[in-house]
Amino acid sequence: VFTKNTNRGRGRPPGRTAEGEATRERLYRTALRLIHERGYDAATLREVARRAGVSVALLYRYFPNKRAVVLALYDELSETLERQASMGMPGGRWRDRFDEALSLSLGVLAPHRVTLRALAPLIVSDGPDGIFSAATAFSRRRVQATFERAVTAAADAPRAALAPALGRLLYLGHLGVILWWLLDRSPSQRATTALLEAIRRILPAASLALRLSPVQTFVLAVDRAFVEGLLGGEAAANAPAAVSAP
Amino acid sequence: VFTKNTNRGRGRPPGRTAEGEATRERLYRTALRLIHERGYDAATLREVARRAGVSVALLYRYFPNKRAVVLALYDELSETLERQASMGMPGGRWRDRFDEALSLSLGVLAPHRVTLRALAPLIVSDGPDGIFSAATAFSRRRVQATFERAVTAAADAPRAALAPALGRLLYLGHLGVILWWLLDRSPSQRATTALLEAIRRILPAASLALRLSPVQTFVLAVDRAFVEGLLGGEAAANAPAAVSAP
C-alpha cells in the first residue's frame, strides 16, 4: 500500500543523485545530533554547515530551515514504525496488537526524546507543521494506519464500522501517551512506564466493555467527531486490512 | 481557600495605584484585542502601545513581552472559572458536577479561542510557560482544584483516596478536550459539541465502572503517575473538600 520513499524528497533539491542523497543524509544526521546536544532553539543551521564542512548555501538547498529537518525526522520515524509494525505485530487480540503498536511507537521515538520535546509545540499547533496538517499528513497516515490495522486485522476485530473507528481512537490515545511522555519529568520517565502498565492492565476490561452498546455508540460518535473536526473529514488511512493482515 | 488577586501582579510594576491598575487593564484589553484581530504572531507590542496612545517604554513596564499578556489572560480565565464554579456547580453526583465544570471551562475560554489557539504550543511546551510549569502553577491549581472539588464534594464522591485522584484525572481529560477544541476545524467546532455529548452519554456507564476494582486500580495508578511525572510530585491543589463543599 505504501510505496517507500515517495515522500523522501522533503528538503532535497531537484536532481537526485547518489552523491546528493549521501550529502543530504550526512547533513540530516549532523543537524539531528546538534539539536540533540544543544536543544532545538539553540541549534543553528550555520553550525550544522560548519560541522559538516559545507557552505551554508549548500545546506540551505537541502534544508531551508530547521523545520525541514524536523519533517524529515517525522518521515523517518513513521517509516520505521510502519516497517517494524508490519514485521513484528503479534497475531491475535486487538488489545495485544495495540499494546505492541504503542510499545513499538515509543521505542522508535525514544532515542529522539530531546528533539521531540522541542517539537511538541509544533505538533499541537494548527500551523503548517501540526500533527493534523497537510504537510505532515503523509507521515501521520502511516502511523494512523498502523493503529487501525492493529484492530482491523486482529482475530477478535469488532464488527465492520467499529474496528477502524476503534483503531483511530487508539491512534488518538497514543498521541496523548506521547504527549504525556514528552512532558514526563520523572526519572527515566518512569511515570510513563507506570501509565503504560496501567493501560495494559485495564485493556481486558476495556475489551469486555466494548461489547456493551453504550460503549460502542461512544466509540463511533467520538470517532466521527475526530474524523470531522481534527482529521478534516479524511477518515481513511488508505490501508485495506486485507493487504497488510499478518 | 483562594485569596483573590494574590497573583494579579504579573506584569505590573511596583507601586500599585488605582491609576496604574486602570492603565494596566487598558493595555491588557488592547493587547488581547490586537492578538484576537491579528493572531498571536503578527500582533506586536509596539502596535499595542500605539493604539493605546502610550509609549513603548511605559507598555514594557506593564507587559515586558507578549507572553506576559498571555499569563495575565490565563490568570484572569482561571479566576473566572473558579468564581463561576463556586457559584454555579450543581450539588449531587460527581458526573453532573464534572459535566458542569467542563462546560463552564469551555464557556470561559470560548471568547478567546483565536488567542488560545496561538497559545496551544506554549501550553504543551516544557518551557517556563508550559501548563505544568512553575510560572503557570498558580492559575493551573485553581482549575485543577475546581475539578477535584467536582468529585470530592459530590454527594456520591468515591471513597477517600479515589475521589481526588478521579478529580485530577478528569482535570487532565479536560485539558485533552480543550486541546481537541483548539484543533477542531469543523464549522462552529461542532465536532467538540459532539465529543461533549458523547462524554455526557457515557458518564453513567463510567460511573458504574468506577465501582469495579480494576477500574479503581487504574484510576489510582494513572493518577499516581500523573502527579509524579507531570505535576512534579505536587499532588495537592490545596483545596480541602470540607471548606469548599456546597
XYZ file of C-alpha atoms in Angstrom:
492
model
C 0.000 0.000 0.000
C 2.685 2.451 0.942
C 5.370 2.989 -1.606
C 8.651 3.558 0.105
C 10.312 6.897 -0.176
C 7.606 8.660 -2.146
C 7.908 11.458 0.339
C 11.609 11.406 0.999
C 12.192 14.361 -1.244
C 11.422 16.855 1.501
C 14.243 19.360 1.632
C 16.099 17.681 -1.176
C 16.905 19.739 -4.218
C 15.917 18.569 -7.661
C 18.264 16.149 -9.387
C 18.546 13.073 -7.194
C 21.957 11.556 -7.373
C 23.577 9.024 -5.078
C 26.053 11.677 -4.064
C 23.293 14.171 -3.372
C 21.480 11.586 -1.273
C 24.644 10.849 0.719
C 25.198 14.567 1.344
C 21.607 15.005 2.421
C 21.876 12.080 4.818
C 25.096 13.430 6.340
C 23.625 16.910 6.807
C 20.449 15.434 8.274
C 22.380 13.345 10.839
C 24.618 16.291 11.723
C 21.569 18.509 12.257
C 19.846 15.928 14.452
C 22.979 15.438 16.552
C 23.324 19.178 17.079
C 19.656 19.603 18.001
C 20.059 16.717 20.418
C 23.138 18.310 22.036
C 22.039 21.935 22.119
C 18.272 21.753 22.079
C 16.091 22.823 19.208
C 16.165 26.563 19.826
C 19.909 26.873 20.341
C 20.899 24.743 17.362
C 21.603 26.786 14.244
C 21.841 25.666 10.651
C 25.003 27.750 10.424
C 26.712 25.471 12.905
C 25.357 22.387 11.166
C 27.058 23.617 7.988
C 30.295 24.312 9.864
C 30.356 20.867 11.460
C 29.570 19.131 8.216
C 32.176 21.201 6.394
C 29.800 22.559 3.770
C 28.708 26.067 2.907
C 25.520 27.450 4.436
C 24.219 27.945 0.905
C 24.603 24.252 0.134
C 22.961 23.236 3.415
C 20.011 25.524 2.680
C 19.467 23.736 -0.619
C 18.810 20.551 1.368
C 17.258 22.007 4.497
C 15.957 25.552 4.080
C 15.186 25.718 7.812
C 15.190 23.683 10.992
C 11.585 22.659 10.467
C 12.613 20.840 7.314
C 14.917 18.716 9.461
C 12.037 18.012 11.771
C 9.705 16.989 8.968
C 12.402 14.659 7.670
C 12.672 13.162 11.146
C 8.918 12.646 11.338
C 9.071 10.992 7.934
C 11.898 8.690 9.003
C 10.314 7.712 12.320
C 6.908 6.979 10.834
C 8.542 4.842 8.179
C 10.478 2.911 10.819
C 7.337 2.326 12.858
C 5.453 1.159 9.807
C 8.217 -1.291 8.926
C 8.574 -2.641 12.448
C 4.829 -2.995 12.838
C 4.485 -4.858 9.554
C 7.091 -7.360 10.740
C 6.604 -7.509 14.449
C 2.913 -7.318 15.268
C 1.568 -10.333 17.096
C -1.476 -12.031 15.686
C -4.430 -12.470 17.947
C -6.374 -9.994 20.001
C -6.620 -6.301 19.160
C -5.611 -5.333 22.660
C -2.308 -7.190 22.371
C -1.709 -5.715 18.939
C -2.500 -2.209 20.202
C -0.196 -2.711 23.169
C 2.539 -3.779 20.777
C 1.962 -0.854 18.396
C 2.136 1.541 21.346
C 5.392 -0.003 22.574
C 6.877 0.000 19.088
C 5.997 3.648 18.593
C 7.524 4.767 21.880
C 10.564 2.611 21.170
C 11.060 4.297 17.814
C 10.679 7.754 19.335
C 12.760 7.146 22.460
C 16.233 7.974 21.075
C 14.898 11.319 19.865
C 13.101 12.433 23.014
C 15.159 15.604 23.486
C 14.471 16.673 19.935
C 10.817 15.692 20.094
C 10.264 17.689 23.285
C 11.227 20.758 21.356
C 8.718 19.735 18.733
C 5.714 19.132 20.939
C 4.558 22.740 20.487
C 4.867 22.391 16.716
C 2.882 19.179 16.802
C -0.164 20.610 18.532
C -0.114 23.860 16.620
C -2.700 24.410 13.908
C 0.070 25.694 11.690
C 1.566 24.035 8.612
C 3.571 21.535 10.677
C 0.825 20.489 13.049
C 0.143 16.821 13.573
C -3.131 17.065 11.661
C -1.925 19.427 8.933
C -1.481 18.659 5.250
C 2.317 18.979 5.372
C 2.658 16.125 7.831
C -0.284 14.083 6.553
C 1.853 11.556 4.740
C 3.788 10.612 7.860
C 0.718 10.802 10.058
C -1.281 8.444 7.885
C 1.392 5.791 8.176
C 1.153 5.878 11.958
C -2.620 6.105 11.960
C -2.824 3.131 9.586
C -0.620 1.106 11.924
C -3.108 1.576 14.739
C -6.113 0.985 12.525
C -4.629 -2.282 11.306
C -3.845 -3.298 14.874
C -7.619 -3.546 15.293
C -8.968 -4.339 11.843
C -6.556 -7.236 11.272
C -6.967 -8.690 14.766
C -8.504 -12.103 15.295
C -11.146 -10.532 17.528
C -11.731 -7.415 15.413
C -15.077 -5.815 16.241
C -17.745 -5.687 13.550
C -17.106 -3.625 10.415
C -17.500 0.067 11.244
C -16.417 -0.320 14.829
C -12.962 -1.741 14.049
C -11.409 1.170 12.128
C -13.164 3.627 14.450
C -11.593 1.975 17.471
C -8.239 1.907 15.668
C -8.377 5.643 15.039
C -9.286 6.390 18.643
C -6.417 4.212 19.817
C -4.185 6.227 17.496
C -5.502 9.413 19.123
C -4.949 7.934 22.579
C -1.440 7.010 21.520
C -0.773 10.668 20.657
C -1.895 11.524 24.166
C 0.535 8.996 25.609
C 3.363 10.515 23.542
C 2.481 13.987 24.788
C 2.463 12.672 28.366
C 5.852 11.013 27.778
C 7.322 14.245 26.412
C 6.119 16.220 29.425
C 7.071 13.498 31.905
C 9.632 14.881 34.365
C 10.055 11.732 36.482
C 13.416 9.900 36.485
C 13.804 7.835 33.301
C 10.175 8.740 32.549
C 9.061 6.023 34.911
C 5.648 7.728 35.182
C 5.165 6.847 31.517
C 6.162 3.257 32.223
C 3.573 3.230 35.004
C 0.955 4.678 32.652
C 1.657 2.008 30.031
C 1.427 -0.700 32.671
C -1.901 0.686 33.903
C -3.223 0.767 30.342
C -2.049 -2.799 29.775
C -3.901 -3.948 32.877
C -7.152 -2.188 32.055
C -7.293 -3.367 28.436
C -9.043 -6.684 29.206
C -11.823 -4.766 30.968
C -11.914 -2.253 28.107
C -12.185 -5.116 25.662
C -15.179 -6.501 27.558
C -16.742 -3.044 27.797
C -16.570 -2.749 24.028
C -19.296 -5.381 23.796
C -21.707 -3.019 25.502
C -23.946 -0.964 23.279
C -23.366 2.427 25.003
C -19.608 1.927 24.703
C -19.884 1.087 21.002
C -22.033 4.164 20.484
C -19.423 6.218 22.309
C -16.564 4.928 20.139
C -18.459 5.547 16.918
C -19.573 9.032 17.974
C -16.141 10.166 19.137
C -14.501 8.746 16.029
C -16.973 10.544 13.795
C -16.183 13.800 15.587
C -12.443 13.069 15.438
C -12.563 12.498 11.694
C -14.629 15.584 11.014
C -13.033 18.003 13.435
C -9.383 17.001 13.624
C -8.681 14.955 10.526
C -10.510 17.374 8.271
C -13.049 14.816 7.097
C -10.423 12.448 5.818
C -11.240 9.188 7.545
C -9.491 6.559 5.528
C -5.853 5.890 6.119
C -5.980 4.073 2.783
C -4.678 0.886 4.193
C -7.006 -2.001 3.380
C -6.769 -4.501 6.200
C -6.602 -7.401 3.779
C -3.303 -6.337 2.266
C -1.461 -5.839 5.475
C -3.026 -8.566 7.592
C -0.428 -10.839 9.163
C -9.112 28.824 50.289
C -8.144 31.006 47.376
C -7.436 34.600 48.128
C -8.497 36.695 45.221
C -5.945 38.627 43.282
C -2.875 37.357 45.091
C -1.356 36.742 41.700
C -2.657 39.715 39.808
C 0.682 41.444 39.992
C 2.010 39.694 36.911
C 3.398 42.282 34.532
C 2.521 45.123 36.873
C 5.326 47.355 38.053
C 5.870 48.010 41.748
C 3.762 50.719 43.317
C 0.142 49.741 42.866
C -2.101 52.707 42.401
C -5.644 52.860 41.116
C -4.375 54.795 38.124
C -1.676 52.207 37.467
C -4.244 49.452 37.707
C -6.525 51.236 35.232
C -3.637 51.728 32.800
C -2.652 48.097 33.098
C -6.207 46.979 32.439
C -6.490 49.197 29.374
C -3.179 47.971 27.951
C -4.173 44.372 28.675
C -7.514 44.697 26.849
C -5.856 46.493 23.926
C -3.245 43.738 23.633
C -5.882 40.992 23.739
C -7.986 42.722 21.100
C -4.978 43.078 18.809
C -3.956 39.442 19.277
C -7.523 38.441 18.541
C -7.574 40.528 15.330
C -4.103 39.793 14.010
C -3.191 36.482 15.556
C -0.565 35.982 18.197
C 2.464 36.048 15.928
C 1.513 39.121 13.935
C 0.499 41.222 16.932
C 3.285 43.452 18.207
C 3.596 45.250 21.500
C 4.649 48.308 19.511
C 1.213 48.482 17.920
C -0.459 47.879 21.259
C 1.355 50.946 22.575
C 0.370 52.970 19.516
C -3.309 52.017 19.809
C -3.386 52.705 23.494
C -1.582 56.007 22.992
C 1.253 55.244 25.384
C 4.992 54.943 24.873
C 6.508 51.554 24.250
C 8.643 52.105 27.329
C 5.566 52.516 29.504
C 3.892 49.460 27.983
C 7.001 47.383 28.657
C 6.809 48.305 32.331
C 3.436 46.564 32.471
C 3.967 43.853 29.883
C 7.617 43.161 29.066
C 6.571 40.754 26.295
C 3.579 39.105 24.698
C 3.891 36.106 26.984
C 3.186 38.344 29.943
C -0.147 39.214 28.338
C -0.838 35.536 27.913
C -0.031 34.725 31.528
C -2.345 37.534 32.604
C -5.069 36.036 30.420
C -4.539 32.601 31.946
C -4.743 34.212 35.370
C -7.965 36.021 34.509
C -9.657 32.999 32.932
C -8.768 30.636 35.757
C -10.106 33.148 38.241
C -13.358 33.469 36.300
C -13.760 29.708 36.143
C -13.098 29.395 39.850
C -15.690 32.044 40.648
C -18.328 30.602 38.339
C -17.743 27.083 39.623
C -18.012 28.186 43.239
C -21.395 29.734 42.500
C -22.817 27.549 39.799
C -21.911 23.940 40.462
C -24.895 21.674 40.930
C -24.977 19.520 44.030
C -25.424 15.828 43.554
C -23.478 13.355 41.517
C -19.851 13.824 40.536
C -20.618 13.138 36.917
C -23.068 16.037 36.731
C -20.621 18.277 38.558
C -17.806 17.265 36.199
C -20.024 17.854 33.193
C -20.829 21.309 34.545
C -17.177 22.129 35.280
C -16.242 21.084 31.755
C -18.976 23.247 30.249
C -18.075 26.206 32.442
C -14.417 25.934 31.483
C -15.116 25.818 27.753
C -17.600 28.665 28.155
C -14.967 30.810 29.857
C -12.387 30.028 27.178
C -14.705 30.347 24.155
C -14.414 34.117 23.557
C -10.627 33.763 23.482
C -10.353 30.805 21.131
C -8.308 32.629 18.490
C -5.816 33.765 21.090
C -5.729 30.401 22.804
C -5.044 28.589 19.544
C -1.863 30.574 19.264
C -1.050 29.531 22.803
C -1.589 25.793 22.466
C 2.081 25.263 21.570
C 3.134 27.266 24.615
C 0.834 25.232 26.814
C 2.279 21.859 25.931
C 5.869 23.030 25.932
C 8.087 22.054 28.814
C 9.314 25.633 28.935
C 8.609 28.262 31.580
C 5.078 28.873 30.319
C 4.008 25.263 29.982
C 0.756 24.151 31.547
C 2.615 22.191 34.209
C 5.409 24.706 34.814
C 6.023 26.759 37.937
C 5.185 30.078 36.238
C 1.639 28.992 35.499
C 1.155 26.854 38.595
C -0.976 29.391 40.415
C -3.546 29.573 37.635
C -3.350 25.858 36.954
C -4.055 24.915 40.572
C -7.251 26.938 40.549
C -8.550 24.956 37.587
C -7.286 21.656 38.916
C -8.938 22.349 42.281
C -12.229 23.048 40.528
C -12.204 19.576 39.020
C -11.033 17.924 42.212
C -13.858 19.549 44.155
C -16.338 18.494 41.479
C -15.659 14.963 42.707
C -14.641 15.328 46.339
C -17.643 17.495 47.225
C -20.148 15.393 45.291
C -22.941 13.528 47.057
C -21.667 10.276 45.565
C -17.943 11.005 45.995
C -15.922 7.793 45.871
C -14.022 6.710 48.979
C -11.198 8.911 50.254
C -8.153 8.454 48.010
C -10.171 7.695 44.916
C -12.097 10.983 44.888
C -9.224 13.478 44.447
C -7.461 11.021 42.128
C -10.511 10.870 39.888
C -10.835 14.653 40.071
C -7.252 15.106 38.875
C -7.725 12.680 36.000
C -10.901 14.493 34.990
C -8.861 17.698 35.036
C -6.308 16.016 32.756
C -9.079 14.772 30.493
C -10.487 18.290 30.420
C -7.126 19.563 29.134
C -7.392 16.981 26.385
C -10.856 18.250 25.485
C -9.523 21.821 25.338
C -6.691 20.735 23.041
C -9.220 18.943 20.836
C -11.404 22.074 20.776
C -8.449 24.253 19.795
C -7.525 21.935 16.917
C -11.127 21.394 15.854
C -11.585 22.612 12.264
C -15.281 21.741 11.894
C -17.842 24.555 11.464
C -18.547 26.225 14.819
C -16.450 23.467 16.367
C -19.420 21.165 16.191
C -17.061 18.168 16.493
C -16.301 19.390 20.014
C -20.013 19.666 20.748
C -20.371 16.080 19.534
C -17.475 14.991 21.731
C -19.024 16.641 24.797
C -22.338 14.995 24.059
C -20.657 11.587 23.700
C -18.858 12.101 27.017
C -22.110 13.120 28.673
C -23.804 9.953 27.456
C -21.015 7.615 28.535
C -20.638 9.095 32.023
C -23.357 6.947 33.644
C -21.551 3.813 32.406
C -18.226 5.278 33.539
C -19.742 5.957 36.925
C -20.832 2.340 37.215
C -17.448 1.113 36.007
C -15.791 3.067 38.792
C -17.242 0.572 41.258
C -15.148 -2.184 39.728
C -11.867 -2.943 41.383
C -9.714 -2.973 38.198
C -11.078 0.432 37.232
C -10.334 1.850 40.684
C -6.822 0.433 40.483
C -6.445 2.035 37.058
C -7.550 5.464 38.293
C -5.231 5.358 41.295
C -2.261 4.142 39.246
C -2.666 6.701 36.468
C -3.188 9.500 38.991
C -0.042 8.492 40.866
C 1.898 8.604 37.609
C 0.269 11.920 36.638
C 1.240 13.512 39.934
C 4.793 12.243 39.819
C 5.557 12.702 36.152
C 3.582 15.742 35.076
C 2.776 17.671 38.232
C 6.281 17.298 39.598
C 5.206 15.411 42.705
C 2.879 18.138 43.829
C -0.408 16.363 44.294
C -2.435 18.646 46.482
C -4.280 21.523 44.913
C -4.589 22.796 48.483
C -8.321 22.768 48.413
C -9.671 20.781 51.328
C -13.023 19.412 50.289
C -14.640 20.367 53.585
C -14.017 24.073 53.111
C -15.367 24.326 49.626
C -18.179 21.819 49.813
C -21.505 23.333 48.779
